[in-house]
Amino acid sequence: MSRVRQEAVLKTVHHQSPYPSWQVGGSCIVEGEDVMLQGTSPVSRLFFGRDDAEHDLADGLLGGVFLHTYAYREALSGRKSLIIGRKGAGKSAICRHLGATDGHPGTAVLITPDDAAGDEIRRFELQGVSGDTAKSLIWRYVFAVHAARYLCEHARTAHGWRARSSVKALRDFLEANDETGDERLYDRLRRGARGLQSANLSLKAFGFEAGLGLNGASEGARASRQLEVLENGVSAAFVDLGCAASHPPLLLLVDQLEQIWTIDPDSHALVTGLLLASKQVTGQYGGAIRCTLFLRADIYDTLHFGDADKFHSDELRISWSQEELAHLALSRAATSLKATALTPEQLWGDVFPPTVSGEPTAEYLFRRALPRPRDMIQFLNACRDAADRRGGEHITEEDVLTATEQFSRWKLTDLAREYSVTHPFLSQLFLLFDNHGYVTMRPALETRFEPHRERLQQEFADYADGLTPQGVLDVLFNIGFLGVKRGHAVVYSDGSQTPPQAGEDEFHVHPCFRPALGGLGPVDVTAYSPNRIGGGNFQLQVVQGRDVSLGVSREARLLDDVTRACERLIRQLIRAGLEDDRQEWVRAQIGHVLAHTSQVREELRSGASVDVTQHVLNAADYFGRLAVQLREQRMGDEPITRRLEDEARVLIRAAGGAVGGGGGSDSAP
């Protein structure tokens, strides 16, 4: 088929497609005279990317859709060299993009330790210096060797074949110490550790013999002196070539330390030593080398060392706004659909439904995920997969609701795994919130925790001091599982908020985890069910009442009593001062009673046989149990709980019953 004819066929297909132009893919497979349009359904082609930066860069969307966030710009400029973020916040995406051809304008070296390398660093010790200092020396050796290798190549390609004596000295050093090959980080660490511990690095290239005249000095002193000679040799080559002034700096990128992190002191020293070494690099090489570290927040926040205050100006904690995540979602959708003109209205109104459970779809989705790209990618892909499995052409509200349940289960499990090293008891704490309302008051949480305290402290003896009600609140707040009510807002931690303080007694489970825990309502109150009676501390006793009037009129009067009770309760609820979410939940349950009363009335009018007395008693019992549950959780002020109990008593008496238990006045005001 000629190119002209192929283009004509494409135009015809686009013209006849039932979808808007942004929904039709333009790729064709030519087989003889046949042209087959690929993926005409938007859902079949929609894709938001891979879960991790490495795969997303290779076969996902990161290469074509990367948002130049504030964190990326600060890392690129060198103003920030310590990028901190939670798992999935985009640290590795920034790291990989800095190392790409369109990222850092100079040479970038990516350093990602594996288990073998991590073990080598953890085992590295030097007599006479602290663990932090010893680990910093081995990291400095790695950085210096990378710099020496870079300079040898850079001098040849950028400065001509005639090598300066300082560059030749670096080549001689690398050859003498078997550092010329492209070997694994583990091999470099092993050689460096052996040389520094035994003071047998070959430094003849710099005019020094073995031992450096430090006989009798400690291992730490000898290793430090050897490293100074090497670093001075690297510095001299940078100065001779004038690299700091004429070229972008060599950028050392260290990522994925969580792969080798454990809670032991050697791991602490491993990361602390890296921080110290990265700080030293900046001063040692006069701006010719920069070192940027990417650390998980849970690792960084466990570090305690004397020079920690010297890193505050280097720190940047990654945070994402809902607007940034929505922009990223739109960019990824447009790329996968090959629709550069895709608008937010099309994404959130055509591809996705306009609303879900009464909320605008974008708000619904991003409110139910932790604010980080990985969560966004997984949630949106889950919605797409739900639609694609049923063969849908668009994502429906039901698809989003199905994905919400699955995503919530994923994230609850992932949260426990994310903090499995620092908080191995998390999965046990989550059970305290299973099948409860998502709003928890401090006294209620203390009551739930107390029966499990001794067992948890024995099972996790190393963490026993923190397994207290306040300690549990601090942990669950810091990891983003619980938010705390402050003023008129619920605050979830992004790493900068203070932990719950004395007097802050109201906590909310993050919307992300509520479906997995069954906590769809704000409070631990039983939802109204027309056929359920009993189960609370509010007891009623049914006795045979006397029908003092015609049956229909009595039944109609009883239904009117329930209707008026519901209306009075709703008015009282509005004045009660409950928070919006709790007020709406309780109001919805009263509304269910009211709606069922209307249904019973219609059935009665149609001539159906209806047990109106039982309906009234069910409503009364529900009001009584609702009052008890609100009072037990300290979530209802006294007027609303008393009003619920009073209305329950009035309805029971009207139906010919008697009531016991509970509290409050004897008659409704």
XYZ file of C-alpha atoms in Angstrom:
669
model
C 0.000 0.000 0.000
C 1.386 3.404 -0.931
C 2.001 6.009 1.746
C -0.631 8.261 0.176
C -3.263 5.524 0.330
C -2.297 4.616 3.890
C -2.803 8.225 4.978
C -6.172 8.315 3.212
C -7.300 5.187 5.061
C -6.230 6.723 8.359
C -8.252 9.868 7.647
C -11.295 7.748 6.857
C -10.946 5.728 10.037
C -10.633 8.861 12.149
C -13.656 10.429 10.480
C -15.826 7.368 11.049
C -14.726 6.673 14.624
C -17.443 6.995 17.274
C -14.862 8.481 19.687
C -13.505 12.029 19.812
C -10.172 12.528 18.035
C -8.207 12.233 21.274
C -9.614 8.746 21.772
C -8.370 7.255 18.507
C -4.868 5.866 18.158
C -3.177 6.546 14.865
C -0.845 3.550 14.683
C -1.533 0.984 11.977
C -0.237 -2.436 11.061
C 0.112 -2.874 7.315
C -0.318 -6.422 6.036
C -0.769 -6.481 2.272
C -3.836 -4.342 1.723
C -5.198 -4.541 5.298
C -4.992 -1.760 7.825
C -5.950 -2.588 11.423
C -6.519 0.211 13.891
C -4.915 -0.622 17.226
C -6.668 0.120 20.530
C -9.602 2.272 19.487
C -11.029 2.096 23.008
C -9.428 4.666 25.322
C -9.376 2.224 28.239
C -7.452 -0.380 26.249
C -4.639 2.116 25.614
C -4.752 4.084 28.843
C -1.702 3.551 31.068
C -0.299 5.635 33.897
C 3.143 4.028 34.140
C 5.133 1.542 36.215
C 5.344 1.400 39.980
C 9.095 2.042 40.240
C 11.336 4.565 38.520
C 13.717 1.976 37.062
C 11.018 0.149 35.086
C 9.066 3.314 34.385
C 12.137 4.789 32.728
C 12.816 1.624 30.711
C 9.332 0.666 29.494
C 6.912 3.022 31.186
C 6.307 6.741 30.878
C 9.004 8.422 32.981
C 11.209 9.116 29.994
C 8.493 11.093 28.248
C 6.504 12.395 31.213
C 8.645 13.806 33.988
C 7.403 16.697 36.057
C 10.134 19.188 36.859
C 9.096 19.678 40.446
C 10.637 22.027 42.953
C 12.598 19.118 44.440
C 14.040 18.230 41.032
C 15.000 21.821 40.246
C 16.712 22.242 43.600
C 18.652 18.991 43.172
C 19.631 19.915 39.607
C 20.918 23.312 40.687
C 22.910 21.813 43.546
C 21.222 23.977 46.165
C 19.905 20.828 47.818
C 21.989 17.677 48.071
C 19.971 15.590 50.526
C 16.626 14.583 49.016
C 14.358 12.935 51.579
C 11.030 11.310 50.902
C 8.774 8.450 51.759
C 8.661 5.274 49.747
C 7.081 6.032 46.377
C 7.494 9.803 46.697
C 9.633 10.039 43.554
C 13.199 10.073 44.907
C 14.476 7.524 42.407
C 12.615 9.251 39.574
C 14.511 12.468 40.338
C 17.748 10.522 40.675
C 17.327 8.717 37.339
C 16.322 11.889 35.537
C 19.342 13.762 36.890
C 21.505 11.009 35.444
C 19.752 11.033 32.050
C 21.037 12.854 28.988
C 18.551 15.702 29.434
C 19.193 16.019 33.169
C 22.489 17.088 34.711
C 24.565 18.746 31.949
C 27.789 17.086 33.067
C 28.764 13.520 33.894
C 26.671 11.716 36.505
C 27.634 8.515 38.314
C 24.874 6.432 39.888
C 25.828 4.470 43.025
C 23.261 1.952 44.299
C 24.655 -0.473 46.891
C 23.428 -4.073 46.811
C 23.415 -6.557 49.689
C 27.035 -7.581 49.157
C 28.211 -3.963 49.121
C 26.119 -3.187 52.184
C 27.631 -6.072 54.121
C 31.121 -4.920 53.176
C 30.490 -1.401 54.485
C 28.817 -2.623 57.680
C 31.805 -4.879 58.446
C 34.343 -2.128 57.813
C 35.939 -1.013 61.074
C 39.091 0.864 61.996
C 40.755 0.763 65.365
C 40.990 4.209 66.899
C 37.972 5.876 65.248
C 34.222 5.663 65.689
C 31.988 3.577 63.472
C 30.585 6.704 61.788
C 34.081 7.956 60.956
C 35.260 4.571 59.679
C 32.249 4.266 57.377
C 32.803 7.819 56.127
C 36.373 6.923 55.139
C 35.325 3.961 53.002
C 32.672 6.101 51.293
C 35.275 8.809 50.640
C 37.505 6.191 49.052
C 34.699 5.149 46.693
C 34.023 8.770 45.735
C 37.716 9.512 45.169
C 38.149 6.475 42.908
C 35.094 7.444 40.861
C 36.510 10.956 40.539
C 39.935 9.636 39.502
C 38.402 7.401 36.819
C 36.293 10.289 35.552
C 39.298 12.626 35.361
C 41.384 10.157 33.384
C 38.678 9.829 30.745
C 37.655 13.480 30.886
C 41.222 14.708 30.417
C 41.554 12.635 27.253
C 38.238 13.648 25.676
C 37.967 17.271 26.795
C 41.567 18.402 27.210
C 43.492 16.514 24.560
C 45.852 13.598 24.558
C 48.678 15.316 26.374
C 48.040 14.356 29.990
C 49.027 16.564 32.878
C 51.333 14.990 35.424
C 48.522 15.068 37.997
C 46.266 13.090 35.656
C 49.049 10.629 34.886
C 49.487 10.126 38.642
C 45.816 9.198 38.914
C 46.157 6.673 36.086
C 49.165 5.123 37.772
C 47.277 4.934 41.081
C 44.285 3.221 39.471
C 46.478 0.683 37.698
C 48.563 -0.054 40.790
C 45.439 -0.672 42.860
C 43.467 -2.650 40.246
C 40.862 0.098 39.896
C 40.849 0.435 36.124
C 38.063 -2.024 35.303
C 34.300 -1.427 35.359
C 33.692 -3.642 38.345
C 30.907 -3.894 40.874
C 30.716 -1.537 43.802
C 31.323 -4.528 46.070
C 34.718 -5.210 44.449
C 35.757 -1.590 44.854
C 34.672 -1.560 48.476
C 36.474 -4.815 49.188
C 39.757 -3.540 47.753
C 39.395 -0.178 49.446
C 38.604 -1.745 52.811
C 41.597 -4.044 52.589
C 43.910 -1.194 51.600
C 42.713 1.230 54.248
C 42.709 -1.312 57.067
C 46.199 -2.630 56.323
C 47.664 0.665 55.061
C 48.826 -1.052 51.866
C 47.234 1.190 49.236
C 49.845 1.844 46.596
C 50.496 5.593 46.706
C 53.786 5.626 44.768
C 52.073 7.575 42.001
C 51.812 10.484 44.421
C 55.355 10.131 45.724
C 54.588 8.233 48.922
C 55.797 4.844 49.994
C 53.660 2.352 51.957
C 53.166 3.247 55.593
C 53.497 7.023 55.085
C 55.839 7.161 58.076
C 52.983 6.477 60.481
C 54.419 3.444 62.213
C 52.706 2.909 65.532
C 49.668 4.989 64.567
C 46.187 3.528 64.857
C 44.380 1.949 61.925
C 42.122 4.981 61.764
C 45.007 7.429 61.617
C 46.821 5.460 58.891
C 43.658 5.076 56.819
C 42.829 8.756 57.140
C 46.345 9.747 56.024
C 46.221 7.436 52.989
C 42.886 8.883 51.978
C 44.183 12.443 52.291
C 46.986 11.631 49.841
C 44.527 10.177 47.332
C 42.045 13.054 47.676
C 44.813 15.640 47.339
C 45.933 13.921 44.148
C 42.376 14.096 42.743
C 42.076 17.758 43.782
C 45.353 18.594 42.062
C 44.097 17.118 38.778
C 40.860 19.109 38.967
C 42.852 22.297 39.567
C 45.338 21.578 36.759
C 42.519 20.998 34.267
C 40.512 23.964 35.512
C 37.388 21.824 35.614
C 35.567 23.661 38.381
C 35.456 26.846 36.311
C 35.043 25.424 32.804
C 32.832 22.328 33.117
C 29.724 21.224 34.995
C 30.710 19.292 38.118
C 30.907 15.540 38.310
C 27.651 14.480 39.963
C 27.655 11.472 42.290
C 24.150 10.121 42.880
C 23.616 7.672 45.764
C 20.229 5.964 45.855
C 18.359 2.901 47.176
C 20.065 2.686 50.546
C 16.853 1.143 51.879
C 17.923 -2.052 50.101
C 20.773 -2.497 52.600
C 19.265 -0.842 55.663
C 18.538 -2.615 58.910
C 17.914 -1.221 62.365
C 21.320 -2.240 63.782
C 24.063 0.257 64.781
C 26.271 -0.660 61.817
C 23.507 0.362 59.398
C 23.125 3.602 61.326
C 26.870 4.207 60.954
C 26.714 3.256 57.250
C 24.255 6.060 56.480
C 25.772 8.550 58.890
C 29.199 7.904 57.381
C 27.739 8.514 53.914
C 26.346 11.864 55.028
C 29.703 12.880 56.488
C 31.532 11.782 53.344
C 29.153 13.675 51.051
C 29.669 16.842 53.072
C 33.443 16.402 52.864
C 33.328 15.996 49.074
C 31.897 19.470 48.592
C 34.729 21.145 50.456
C 37.554 18.884 49.273
C 37.173 19.333 45.523
C 36.307 22.999 45.276
C 32.969 22.559 43.528
C 34.301 20.172 40.871
C 32.279 17.315 42.411
C 28.784 17.318 43.836
C 27.246 14.464 45.777
C 23.455 14.131 45.977
C 21.900 11.571 48.293
C 18.383 10.152 48.122
C 17.177 8.818 51.463
C 13.930 7.323 52.690
C 12.380 9.508 55.371
C 11.992 6.627 57.831
C 15.749 5.966 57.599
C 16.845 9.582 57.885
C 14.550 10.265 60.824
C 16.157 7.466 62.876
C 19.659 8.976 62.590
C 21.179 10.681 65.602
C 24.708 12.043 65.310
C 26.607 15.077 66.459
C 26.869 16.903 63.129
C 23.216 16.453 62.154
C 22.587 20.202 62.504
C 25.062 20.871 59.671
C 22.763 19.235 57.102
C 19.600 21.279 57.531
C 20.438 23.632 54.661
C 21.091 20.634 52.405
C 17.805 18.874 53.216
C 14.736 18.868 51.035
C 11.720 16.754 51.875
C 9.653 15.813 48.860
C 6.012 16.801 49.109
C 3.252 16.640 46.533
C 0.164 18.789 46.269
C -3.077 17.484 44.814
C -2.649 19.896 41.911
C 0.793 18.477 41.072
C -0.465 14.901 41.195
C -3.458 15.799 39.004
C -1.117 17.430 36.497
C 1.095 14.346 36.488
C -1.925 12.093 35.957
C -3.112 14.229 33.046
C 0.350 14.201 31.423
C 0.656 10.436 31.710
C -2.845 9.846 30.388
C -2.218 12.153 27.447
C 1.049 10.395 26.624
C -0.449 6.909 26.732
C -3.457 7.997 24.661
C -1.213 9.946 22.275
C -3.449 12.942 22.863
C -1.330 16.002 23.605
C -4.445 18.190 23.771
C -6.181 16.081 26.421
C -7.869 18.428 28.880
C -8.681 17.869 32.557
C -12.367 18.009 31.655
C -11.908 15.165 29.184
C -9.849 13.034 31.575
C -12.176 13.561 34.553
C -15.415 13.668 32.609
C -15.044 11.348 29.614
C -12.286 8.846 30.379
C -13.234 8.792 34.072
C -16.742 9.507 35.367
C -17.375 13.129 36.404
C -18.180 12.170 40.001
C -17.793 9.220 42.353
C -19.998 8.937 45.431
C -21.033 12.543 44.925
C -17.452 13.899 44.831
C -15.631 15.218 41.768
C -13.605 12.235 40.589
C -10.160 13.811 40.901
C -10.895 14.897 44.474
C -12.279 11.464 45.309
C -9.167 9.695 44.000
C -6.468 11.939 45.385
C -8.121 12.239 48.793
C -8.025 8.441 49.119
C -4.335 8.018 48.320
C -1.230 9.130 50.152
C 0.219 12.168 48.352
C 2.942 10.498 46.300
C 3.257 9.497 42.637
C 3.435 5.736 43.189
C 0.068 5.711 44.943
C -1.421 7.819 42.169
C -0.083 5.505 39.475
C -1.316 2.363 41.216
C -4.783 3.746 42.008
C -5.391 5.086 38.494
C -4.106 1.897 36.879
C -6.407 -0.131 39.154
C -9.380 1.922 37.910
C -8.294 1.355 34.335
C -7.842 -2.387 34.899
C -11.309 -2.730 36.445
C -12.837 -1.135 33.355
C -10.700 -3.120 30.924
C -11.546 -6.457 32.562
C -15.228 -5.943 31.887
C -14.519 -4.716 28.338
C -15.605 -1.157 29.062
C -14.878 1.714 26.721
C -14.756 4.177 29.607
C -14.084 3.978 33.335
C -17.330 4.027 35.282
C -18.140 4.979 38.850
C -18.484 1.285 39.670
C -14.978 0.639 38.282
C -13.555 3.328 40.561
C -15.377 1.933 43.592
C -14.078 -1.565 42.795
C -10.536 -0.196 42.479
C -10.922 1.713 45.752
C -11.425 -1.501 47.723
C -8.467 -3.222 46.076
C -6.194 -0.200 46.365
C -6.995 0.228 50.057
C -6.044 -3.383 50.781
C -2.793 -2.937 48.860
C -1.856 0.188 50.748
C -2.590 -1.175 54.213
C -0.289 -4.119 53.492
C 2.305 -1.874 51.849
C 2.354 0.475 54.834
C 3.262 -2.370 57.184
C 5.983 -3.513 54.763
C 7.339 0.009 54.304
C 8.045 0.296 58.021
C 8.769 -3.363 58.718
C 12.323 -2.552 59.833
C 11.616 0.390 62.127
C 8.100 -0.593 63.286
C 7.641 -4.373 62.877
C 4.509 -4.339 65.050
C 2.382 -2.184 62.720
C 0.140 -4.937 61.368
C -0.827 -5.723 64.972
C -1.770 -2.097 65.639
C -3.945 -1.901 62.534
C -6.202 -4.549 64.077
C -7.192 -2.001 66.719
C -9.051 -0.122 63.983
C -10.594 -3.064 62.171
C -14.367 -2.670 61.748
C -14.475 0.529 63.774
C -15.418 4.029 62.755
C -12.625 6.012 61.186
C -12.815 8.690 63.913
C -11.251 7.576 67.183
C -11.065 9.507 70.428
C -8.009 9.121 72.643
C -9.883 7.391 75.505
C -11.449 4.885 73.097
C -8.039 4.057 71.603
C -6.544 3.624 75.058
C -9.384 1.261 75.939
C -8.825 -0.798 72.792
C -5.054 -0.915 73.241
C -4.909 -1.881 76.903
C -5.885 -5.594 76.505
C -3.047 -6.019 73.973
C -0.332 -3.960 75.665
C 1.373 -6.749 77.630
C 1.363 -9.193 74.721
C 2.792 -6.627 72.292
C 5.488 -5.524 74.720
C 6.559 -9.130 75.204
C 6.435 -10.023 71.509
C 8.325 -6.860 70.494
C 10.533 -6.467 73.538
C 13.018 -4.168 71.769
C 10.207 -1.669 71.177
C 8.393 -2.098 74.513
C 9.120 1.450 75.725
C 7.224 2.887 72.766
C 4.291 0.501 72.926
C 2.155 2.776 75.070
C -1.015 4.628 74.083
C 0.944 7.837 73.412
C 3.718 5.943 71.635
C 1.199 4.189 69.404
C -0.434 7.506 68.531
C 2.946 9.051 67.681
C 3.911 6.161 65.407
C 0.574 5.974 63.598
C 0.573 9.732 63.097
C 4.156 9.872 61.821
C 3.563 7.179 59.188
C 0.401 8.878 57.921
C -2.078 6.275 59.120
C -3.778 8.628 61.586
C -4.492 12.313 61.309
C -5.090 14.576 64.295
C -7.876 17.140 64.612
C -6.320 20.594 64.984
C -8.675 23.525 64.967
C -11.208 22.918 62.229
C -8.982 20.674 60.103
C -7.598 17.149 60.272
C -3.814 17.206 59.831
C -1.892 14.252 58.393
C 1.873 14.086 58.744
C 4.138 14.992 55.851
C 7.264 14.877 58.002
C 7.088 18.449 59.259
C 4.115 18.446 61.666
C 4.537 17.980 65.384
C 3.224 14.694 66.833
C -0.070 14.621 68.766
C 0.056 16.801 71.838
C -1.681 16.592 75.189
C -5.223 17.856 74.758
C -5.463 16.653 71.158
C -7.892 13.801 71.545
C -9.522 13.234 68.163
C -7.868 11.114 65.473
C -8.966 10.118 61.982
C -7.833 7.094 59.982
C -6.570 8.286 56.590
C -9.197 7.797 53.852
C -6.735 5.562 51.991
C -7.021 2.806 54.602
C -10.672 3.028 55.601
C -12.144 0.543 53.097
C -9.563 -2.118 53.997
C -10.422 -1.732 57.683
C -14.175 -1.600 57.198
C -14.223 1.889 58.699
C -16.508 3.520 56.152
C -18.419 5.539 58.754
C -16.860 8.187 60.991
C -18.008 6.670 64.279
C -18.528 3.271 65.852
C -22.268 3.332 65.579
C -24.344 0.549 64.155
C -25.951 1.458 60.855
C -29.732 1.381 60.904
C -31.272 -1.885 59.752
C -35.085 -2.232 59.619
C -34.981 -5.832 60.834
C -32.432 -5.526 63.616
C -33.264 -5.059 67.267
C -31.219 -5.242 70.448
C -27.436 -5.511 70.809
C -26.765 -2.427 72.897
C -26.949 -1.297 76.510
C -30.300 0.315 75.893
C -32.891 -2.357 76.637
C -36.572 -2.309 75.859
C -39.229 -4.693 77.022
C -42.261 -5.276 74.829
C -45.624 -5.767 76.536
C -49.019 -6.208 74.964
C -50.461 -2.772 74.290
C -54.134 -1.971 74.055
C -55.572 -0.845 70.768
C -57.716 2.041 71.919
C -58.773 3.147 68.449
C -59.323 1.748 64.967
C -56.324 -0.241 63.744
C -55.502 1.955 60.767
C -55.644 5.198 62.687
C -53.444 3.815 65.452
C -50.890 2.595 62.944
C -50.958 5.912 61.110
C -50.501 7.730 64.436
C -47.522 5.554 65.330
C -45.878 6.229 61.974
C -46.496 9.950 62.465
C -44.802 9.663 65.872
C -41.700 8.120 64.282
C -41.644 10.766 61.552
C -41.881 13.618 64.047
C -39.208 11.999 66.254
C -36.824 11.824 63.291
C -37.489 15.439 62.371
C -36.871 16.605 65.955
C -33.634 14.611 66.109
C -32.367 16.105 62.872
C -33.068 19.625 64.153
C -31.296 18.807 67.421
C -28.395 17.316 65.495
C -27.889 20.524 63.544
C -27.618 22.432 66.821
C -25.451 19.797 68.525
C -22.121 21.023 67.183
C -20.894 17.654 65.929
C -18.200 17.701 63.260
C -19.445 17.621 59.685
C -18.520 14.035 58.877
C -19.988 12.636 62.101
C -23.059 14.805 61.853
C -23.648 13.636 58.286
C -23.225 9.992 59.282
C -25.676 10.184 62.202
C -28.046 12.284 60.127
C -27.902 9.685 57.350
C -28.858 6.915 59.787
C -31.807 8.927 61.101
C -32.682 9.587 57.476
C -32.761 5.831 56.872
C -35.258 5.471 59.730
C -37.343 8.258 58.204
C -37.188 6.712 54.720
C -38.162 3.286 56.020
C -41.074 4.850 57.885
C -42.317 6.367 54.615
C -41.926 2.970 52.944
C -43.975 1.293 55.692
C -46.640 3.978 55.297
C -46.886 3.333 51.545
C -47.101 -0.424 52.087
C -49.863 0.130 54.624
C -51.807 2.317 52.198
C -51.490 -0.315 49.481
C -53.229 -2.829 51.722
C -50.160 -4.889 52.620
C -49.912 -6.535 56.014
C -47.320 -4.548 57.985
C -46.273 -4.879 61.635
C -46.177 -1.170 62.425
C -45.650 -1.785 66.147
C -42.474 -3.741 65.456
C -41.222 -0.994 63.126
C -41.742 1.614 65.847
C -39.972 -0.531 68.431
C -37.073 -1.127 66.029
C -36.717 2.626 65.505
C -36.867 3.262 69.245
C -34.283 0.592 69.939
C -31.967 2.041 67.314
C -32.213 5.557 68.778
C -31.385 4.179 72.216
C -28.393 2.182 71.029
C -27.154 5.149 68.994
C -27.199 7.327 72.120
C -25.272 4.725 74.118
C -22.612 4.308 71.409
C -22.113 8.050 70.961
C -21.773 8.525 74.704
C -19.328 5.610 75.081
C -17.085 7.109 72.432
C -17.443 10.619 73.830
C -18.495 11.813 70.407
C -21.914 13.192 71.191
C -22.670 16.157 73.388
C -25.188 15.561 76.151
C -28.216 17.234 74.470
C -28.149 14.987 71.379
C -27.574 11.741 73.302
C -30.286 12.648 75.803
C -32.660 13.592 72.991
C -32.073 10.208 71.320
C -32.889 8.399 74.559
C -35.949 10.527 75.205
C -37.357 9.953 71.726
C -36.771 6.225 72.137
C -38.794 6.172 75.377
C -41.646 8.147 73.872
C -41.902 5.768 70.910
C -41.792 2.684 73.141
C -44.612 4.000 75.333
C -46.646 4.922 72.256
C -46.234 1.372 70.933
C -47.276 -0.138 74.260
C -43.851 -1.187 75.537
C -41.666 -0.478 78.568
C -38.055 0.595 78.691
C -35.170 0.002 81.058
C -31.536 1.049 81.245
C -29.981 4.080 79.686
C -30.293 7.497 81.211
C -31.847 10.856 80.683
C -35.170 12.368 81.581
C -38.476 10.556 81.768
C -40.179 12.416 78.960
C -39.265 14.227 75.835
C -39.061 17.963 76.259
